[in-house]
mmCIF file of C-alpha atoms in Angstrom:
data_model
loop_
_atom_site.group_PDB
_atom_site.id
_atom_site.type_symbol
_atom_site.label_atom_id
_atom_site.label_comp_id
_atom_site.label_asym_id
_atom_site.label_seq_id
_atom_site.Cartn_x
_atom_site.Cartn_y
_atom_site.Cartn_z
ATOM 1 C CA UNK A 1 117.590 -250.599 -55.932
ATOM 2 C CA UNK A 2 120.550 -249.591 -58.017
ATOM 3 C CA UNK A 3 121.237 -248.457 -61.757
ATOM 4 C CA UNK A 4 122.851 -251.943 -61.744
ATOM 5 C CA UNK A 5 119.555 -253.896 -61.396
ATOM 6 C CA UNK A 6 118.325 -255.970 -64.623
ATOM 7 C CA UNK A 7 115.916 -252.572 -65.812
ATOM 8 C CA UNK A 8 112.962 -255.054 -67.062
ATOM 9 C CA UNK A 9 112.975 -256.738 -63.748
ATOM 10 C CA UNK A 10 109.660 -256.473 -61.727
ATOM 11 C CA UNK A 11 110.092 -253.689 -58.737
ATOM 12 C CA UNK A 12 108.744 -254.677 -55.390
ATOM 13 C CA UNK A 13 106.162 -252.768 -52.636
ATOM 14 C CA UNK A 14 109.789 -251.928 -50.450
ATOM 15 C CA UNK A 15 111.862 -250.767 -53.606
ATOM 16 C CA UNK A 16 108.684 -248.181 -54.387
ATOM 17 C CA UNK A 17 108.803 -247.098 -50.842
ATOM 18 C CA UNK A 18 112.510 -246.622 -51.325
ATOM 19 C CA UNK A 19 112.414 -244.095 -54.073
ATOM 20 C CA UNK A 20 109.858 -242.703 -52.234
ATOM 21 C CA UNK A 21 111.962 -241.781 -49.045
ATOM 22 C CA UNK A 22 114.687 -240.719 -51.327
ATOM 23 C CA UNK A 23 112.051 -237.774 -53.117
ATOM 24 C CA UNK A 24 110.578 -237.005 -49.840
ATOM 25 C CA UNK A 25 114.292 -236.152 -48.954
ATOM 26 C CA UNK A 26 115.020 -234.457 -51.537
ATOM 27 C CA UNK A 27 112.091 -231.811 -50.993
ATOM 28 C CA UNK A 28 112.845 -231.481 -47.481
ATOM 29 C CA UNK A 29 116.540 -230.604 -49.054
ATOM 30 C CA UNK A 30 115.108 -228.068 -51.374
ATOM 31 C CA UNK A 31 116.316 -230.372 -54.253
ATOM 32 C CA UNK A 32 112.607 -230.855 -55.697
ATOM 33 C CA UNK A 33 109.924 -228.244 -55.359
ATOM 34 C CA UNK A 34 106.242 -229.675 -54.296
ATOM 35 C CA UNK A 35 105.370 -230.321 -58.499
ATOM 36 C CA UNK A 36 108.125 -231.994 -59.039
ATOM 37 C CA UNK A 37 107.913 -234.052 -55.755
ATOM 38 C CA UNK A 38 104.256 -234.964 -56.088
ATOM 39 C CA UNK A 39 105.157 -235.872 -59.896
ATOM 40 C CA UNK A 40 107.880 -238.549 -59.114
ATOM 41 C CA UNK A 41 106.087 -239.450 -56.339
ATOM 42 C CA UNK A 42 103.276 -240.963 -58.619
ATOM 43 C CA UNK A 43 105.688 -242.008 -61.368
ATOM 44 C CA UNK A 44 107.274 -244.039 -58.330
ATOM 45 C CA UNK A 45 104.418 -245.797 -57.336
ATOM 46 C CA UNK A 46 102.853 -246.425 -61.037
ATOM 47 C CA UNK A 47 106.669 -248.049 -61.940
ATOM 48 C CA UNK A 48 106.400 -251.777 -62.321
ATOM 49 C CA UNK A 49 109.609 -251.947 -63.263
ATOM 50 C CA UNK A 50 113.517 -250.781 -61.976
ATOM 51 C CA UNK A 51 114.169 -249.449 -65.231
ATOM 52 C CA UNK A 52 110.980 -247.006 -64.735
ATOM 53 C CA UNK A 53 112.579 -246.281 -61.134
ATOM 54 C CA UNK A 54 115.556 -245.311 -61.753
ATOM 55 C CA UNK A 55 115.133 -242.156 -63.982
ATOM 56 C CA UNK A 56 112.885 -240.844 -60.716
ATOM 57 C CA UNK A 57 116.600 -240.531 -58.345
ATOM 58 C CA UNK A 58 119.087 -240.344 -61.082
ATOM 59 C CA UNK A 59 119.744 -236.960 -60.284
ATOM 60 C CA UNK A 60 119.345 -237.019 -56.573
ATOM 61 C CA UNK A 61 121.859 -238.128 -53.359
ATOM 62 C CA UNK A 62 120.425 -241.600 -52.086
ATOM 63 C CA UNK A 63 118.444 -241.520 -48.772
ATOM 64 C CA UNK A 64 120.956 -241.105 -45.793
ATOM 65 C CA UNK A 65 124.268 -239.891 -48.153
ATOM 66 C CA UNK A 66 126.746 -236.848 -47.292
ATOM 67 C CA UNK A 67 126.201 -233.802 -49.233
ATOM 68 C CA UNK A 68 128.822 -233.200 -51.416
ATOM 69 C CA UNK A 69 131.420 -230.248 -49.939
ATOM 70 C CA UNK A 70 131.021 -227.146 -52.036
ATOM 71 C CA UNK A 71 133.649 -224.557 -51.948
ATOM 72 C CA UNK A 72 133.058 -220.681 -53.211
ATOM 73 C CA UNK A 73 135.498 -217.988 -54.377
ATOM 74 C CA UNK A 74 134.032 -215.570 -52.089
ATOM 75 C CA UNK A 75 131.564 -215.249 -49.168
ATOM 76 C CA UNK A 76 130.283 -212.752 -46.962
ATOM 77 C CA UNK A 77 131.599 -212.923 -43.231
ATOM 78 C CA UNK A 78 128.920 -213.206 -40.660
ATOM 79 C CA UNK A 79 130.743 -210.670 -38.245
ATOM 80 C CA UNK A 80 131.019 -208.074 -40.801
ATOM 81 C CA UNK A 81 127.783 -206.492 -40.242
ATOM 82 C CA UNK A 82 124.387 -206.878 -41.727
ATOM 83 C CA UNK A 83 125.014 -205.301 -45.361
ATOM 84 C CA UNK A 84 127.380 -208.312 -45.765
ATOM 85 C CA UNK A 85 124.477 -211.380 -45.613
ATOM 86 C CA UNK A 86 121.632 -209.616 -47.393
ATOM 87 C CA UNK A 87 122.367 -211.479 -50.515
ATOM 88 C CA UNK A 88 119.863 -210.257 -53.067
ATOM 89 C CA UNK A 89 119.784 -213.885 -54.905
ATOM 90 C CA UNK A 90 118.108 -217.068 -54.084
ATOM 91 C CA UNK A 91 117.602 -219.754 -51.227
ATOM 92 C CA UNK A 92 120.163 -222.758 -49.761
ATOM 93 C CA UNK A 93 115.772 -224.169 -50.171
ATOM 94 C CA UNK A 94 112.754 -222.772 -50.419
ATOM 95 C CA UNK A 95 110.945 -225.396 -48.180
ATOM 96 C CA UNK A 96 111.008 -228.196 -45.869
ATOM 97 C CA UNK A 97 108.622 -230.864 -44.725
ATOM 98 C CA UNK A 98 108.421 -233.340 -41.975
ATOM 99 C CA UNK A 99 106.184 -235.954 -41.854
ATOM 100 C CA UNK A 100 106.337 -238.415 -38.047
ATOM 101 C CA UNK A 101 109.974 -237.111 -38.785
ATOM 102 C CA UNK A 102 112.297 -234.189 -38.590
ATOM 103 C CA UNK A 103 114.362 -231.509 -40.468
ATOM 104 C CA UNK A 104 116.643 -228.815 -39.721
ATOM 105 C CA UNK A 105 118.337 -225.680 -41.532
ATOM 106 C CA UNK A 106 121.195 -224.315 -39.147
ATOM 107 C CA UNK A 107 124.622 -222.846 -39.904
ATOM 108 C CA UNK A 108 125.330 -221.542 -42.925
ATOM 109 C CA UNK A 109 122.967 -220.980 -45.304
ATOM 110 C CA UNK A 110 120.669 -218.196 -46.876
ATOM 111 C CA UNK A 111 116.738 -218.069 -46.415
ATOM 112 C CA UNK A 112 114.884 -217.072 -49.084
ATOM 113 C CA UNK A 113 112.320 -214.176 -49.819
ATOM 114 C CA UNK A 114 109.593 -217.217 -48.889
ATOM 115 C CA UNK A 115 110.320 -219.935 -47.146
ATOM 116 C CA UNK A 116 107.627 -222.916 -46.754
ATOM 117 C CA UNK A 117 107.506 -225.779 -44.211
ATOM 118 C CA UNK A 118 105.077 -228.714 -43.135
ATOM 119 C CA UNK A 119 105.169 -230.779 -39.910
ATOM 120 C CA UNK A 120 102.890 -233.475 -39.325
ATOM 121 C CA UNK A 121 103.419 -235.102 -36.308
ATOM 122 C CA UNK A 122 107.311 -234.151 -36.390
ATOM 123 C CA UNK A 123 108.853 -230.957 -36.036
ATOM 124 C CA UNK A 124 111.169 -229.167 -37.505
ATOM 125 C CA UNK A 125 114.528 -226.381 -36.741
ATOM 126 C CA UNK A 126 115.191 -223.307 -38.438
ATOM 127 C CA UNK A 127 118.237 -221.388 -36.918
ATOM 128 C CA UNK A 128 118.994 -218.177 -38.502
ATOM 129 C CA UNK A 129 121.689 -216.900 -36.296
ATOM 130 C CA UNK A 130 124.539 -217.889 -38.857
ATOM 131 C CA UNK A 131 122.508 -217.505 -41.648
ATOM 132 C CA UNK A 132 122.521 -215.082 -44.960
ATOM 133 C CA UNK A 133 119.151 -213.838 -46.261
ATOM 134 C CA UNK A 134 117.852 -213.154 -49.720
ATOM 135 C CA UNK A 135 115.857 -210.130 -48.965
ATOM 136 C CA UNK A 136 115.898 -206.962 -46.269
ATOM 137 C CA UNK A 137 112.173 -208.944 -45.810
ATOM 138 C CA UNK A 138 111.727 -212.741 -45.345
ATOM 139 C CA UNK A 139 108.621 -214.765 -44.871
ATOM 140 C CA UNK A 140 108.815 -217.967 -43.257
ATOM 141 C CA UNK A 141 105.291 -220.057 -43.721
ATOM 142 C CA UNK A 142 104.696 -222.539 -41.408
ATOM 143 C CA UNK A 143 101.652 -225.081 -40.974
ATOM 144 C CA UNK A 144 102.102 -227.243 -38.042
ATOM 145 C CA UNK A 145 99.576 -230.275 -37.322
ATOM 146 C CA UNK A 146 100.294 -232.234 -34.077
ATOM 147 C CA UNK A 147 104.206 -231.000 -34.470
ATOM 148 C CA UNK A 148 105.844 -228.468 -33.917
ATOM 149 C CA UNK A 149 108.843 -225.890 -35.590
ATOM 150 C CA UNK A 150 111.313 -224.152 -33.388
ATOM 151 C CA UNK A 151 112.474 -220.840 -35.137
ATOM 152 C CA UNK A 152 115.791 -218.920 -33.726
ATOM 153 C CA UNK A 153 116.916 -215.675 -34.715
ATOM 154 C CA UNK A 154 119.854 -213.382 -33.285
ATOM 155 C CA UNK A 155 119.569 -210.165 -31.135
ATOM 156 C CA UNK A 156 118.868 -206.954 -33.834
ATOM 157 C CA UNK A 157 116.949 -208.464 -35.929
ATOM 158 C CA UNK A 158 113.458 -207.362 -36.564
ATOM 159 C CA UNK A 159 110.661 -210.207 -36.035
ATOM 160 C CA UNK A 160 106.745 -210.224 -36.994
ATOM 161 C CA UNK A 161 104.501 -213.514 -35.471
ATOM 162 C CA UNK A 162 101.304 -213.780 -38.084
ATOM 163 C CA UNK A 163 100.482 -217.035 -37.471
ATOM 164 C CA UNK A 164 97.054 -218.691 -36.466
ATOM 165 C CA UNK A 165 96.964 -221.126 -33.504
ATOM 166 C CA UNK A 166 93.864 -223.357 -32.983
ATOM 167 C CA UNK A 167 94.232 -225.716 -30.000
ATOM 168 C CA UNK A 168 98.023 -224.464 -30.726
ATOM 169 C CA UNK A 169 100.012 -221.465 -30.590
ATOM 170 C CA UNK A 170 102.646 -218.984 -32.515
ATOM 171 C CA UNK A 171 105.137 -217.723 -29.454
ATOM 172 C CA UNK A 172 106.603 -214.070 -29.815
ATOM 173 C CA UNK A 173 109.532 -213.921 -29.156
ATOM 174 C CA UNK A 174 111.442 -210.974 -26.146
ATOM 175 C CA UNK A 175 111.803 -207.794 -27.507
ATOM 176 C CA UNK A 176 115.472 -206.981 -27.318
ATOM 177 C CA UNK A 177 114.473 -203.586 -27.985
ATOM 178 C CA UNK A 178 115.047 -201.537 -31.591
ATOM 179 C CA UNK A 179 116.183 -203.643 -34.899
ATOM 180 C CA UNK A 180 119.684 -202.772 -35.464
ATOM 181 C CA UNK A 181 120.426 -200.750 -38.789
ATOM 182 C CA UNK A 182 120.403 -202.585 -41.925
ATOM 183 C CA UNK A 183 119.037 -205.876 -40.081
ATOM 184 C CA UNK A 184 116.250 -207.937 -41.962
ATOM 185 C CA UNK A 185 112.949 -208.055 -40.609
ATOM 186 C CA UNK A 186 111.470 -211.582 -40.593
ATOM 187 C CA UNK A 187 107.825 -212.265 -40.953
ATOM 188 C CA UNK A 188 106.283 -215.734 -39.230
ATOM 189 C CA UNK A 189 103.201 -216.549 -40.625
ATOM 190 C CA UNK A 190 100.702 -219.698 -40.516
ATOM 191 C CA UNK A 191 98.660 -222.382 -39.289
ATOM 192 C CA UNK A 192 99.074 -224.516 -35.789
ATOM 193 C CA UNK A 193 96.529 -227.124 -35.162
ATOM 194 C CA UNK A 194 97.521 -229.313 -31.829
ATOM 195 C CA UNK A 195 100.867 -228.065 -32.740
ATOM 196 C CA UNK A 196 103.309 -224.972 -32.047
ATOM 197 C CA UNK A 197 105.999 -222.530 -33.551
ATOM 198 C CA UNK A 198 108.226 -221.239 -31.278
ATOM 199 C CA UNK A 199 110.283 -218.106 -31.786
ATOM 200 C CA UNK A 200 113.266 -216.846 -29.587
ATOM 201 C CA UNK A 201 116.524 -214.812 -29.449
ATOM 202 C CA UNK A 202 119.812 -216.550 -29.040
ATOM 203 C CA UNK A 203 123.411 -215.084 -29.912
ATOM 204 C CA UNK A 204 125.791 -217.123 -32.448
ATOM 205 C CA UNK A 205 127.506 -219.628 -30.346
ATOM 206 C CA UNK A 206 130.896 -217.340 -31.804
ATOM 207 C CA UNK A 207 129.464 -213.854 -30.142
ATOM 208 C CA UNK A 208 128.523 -216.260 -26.887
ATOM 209 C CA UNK A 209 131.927 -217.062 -26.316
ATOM 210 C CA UNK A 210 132.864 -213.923 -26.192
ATOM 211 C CA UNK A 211 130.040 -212.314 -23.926
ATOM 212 C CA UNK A 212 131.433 -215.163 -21.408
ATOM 213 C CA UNK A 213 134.751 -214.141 -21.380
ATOM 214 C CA UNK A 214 133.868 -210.200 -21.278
ATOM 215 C CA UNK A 215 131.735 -210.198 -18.259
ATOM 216 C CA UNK A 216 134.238 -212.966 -16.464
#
């Protein structure tokens, strides 16, 4: 379905299910919270029409499209110590979901004070080794059912496992001994049913390259 399309013309069962991927990836994204989501979602498949459709993804990249590149005046260096990526502002997203699918936060980008995300038969990435943070305290929430979400987080940074595993499990990750000074402290919490999160420590593939060559 495009803006083209004659708007009084009847929608079909595939162009609902359409708009419908295109929301679902846009909360994944962060792009819709869950009110907004679940209220398109219902406008989408109420629409008998393309011009009640298109209003719903106006706003939104279609399913599948490259983010647009978006430059900034200034941003903190990851190698120039912890003071640098605690942020004090918002989220790249505040959730993610993944439903007999997949999503993934890695590289760049800053976690919120919460973070929420869903897995349903899927599973799910979060790599915080390259990533700013929004708070000296983070909590990532996250309810796995039959799926599973596979957290990593750098050496010095302080990590607490809350989560609640029923026929599932919340790993801990090595102790690496003490936080380092100024690092956040990141809080796991949840719910694992048939399902997993996994924690562990892994350097930033920059600082790896450079243990290699030091101890060659």
């Amino acid at each position: 379905m495009s803006d083209d399309a004659v708007p009084d013309l009847r929608a079909s069962d595939a162009d609902r299910d359409r708009v419908a991927e295109v929301l679902r990836d846009a909360l994944a994204e962060g792009r819709l919270d869950m009110a907004e989501f679940e209220e398109r979602l219902e406008s989408a498949y109420r629409a008998r029409t393309y011009g009640e459709l298109a209003p719903l993804t106006r706003d939104l990249p279609a399913a599948g499209a490259a983010a647009p590149r978006v430059s900034f005046a200034k941003e903190p260096a990851v190698s120039g110590g912890w003071a640098g990526r605690i942020t004090g502002g918002g989220g790249s997203s505040t959730g993610a979901v993944a439903v007999m699918s997949g999503f993934e936060r890695k590289g760049r980008w800053t976690v919120p004070k919460r973070f929420s995300c869903f897995t349903f038969m899927g599973g799910g990435e979060l790599d915080l080794r390259e990533a700013d943070f929004a708070d000296r305290e983070v909590e990532i929430s996250c309810v796995a059912i039959m799926g599973g979400v596979q957290v990593t987080v750098p050496p010095g940074v302080e990590v607490v496992v809350r989560g609640i595993g029923v026929m599932g499990a919340f790993e801990h990750p090595r102790d690496d001994g003490p936080p380092e000074p100024g690092a956040p402290r990141v809080v796991i919490t949840g719910f694992a049913f048939w399902g997993g999160v996994g924690v562990e420590r892994k350097l930033p593939r920059s600082k790896r390259g450079l243990k290699r060559r030091g101890t060659a």
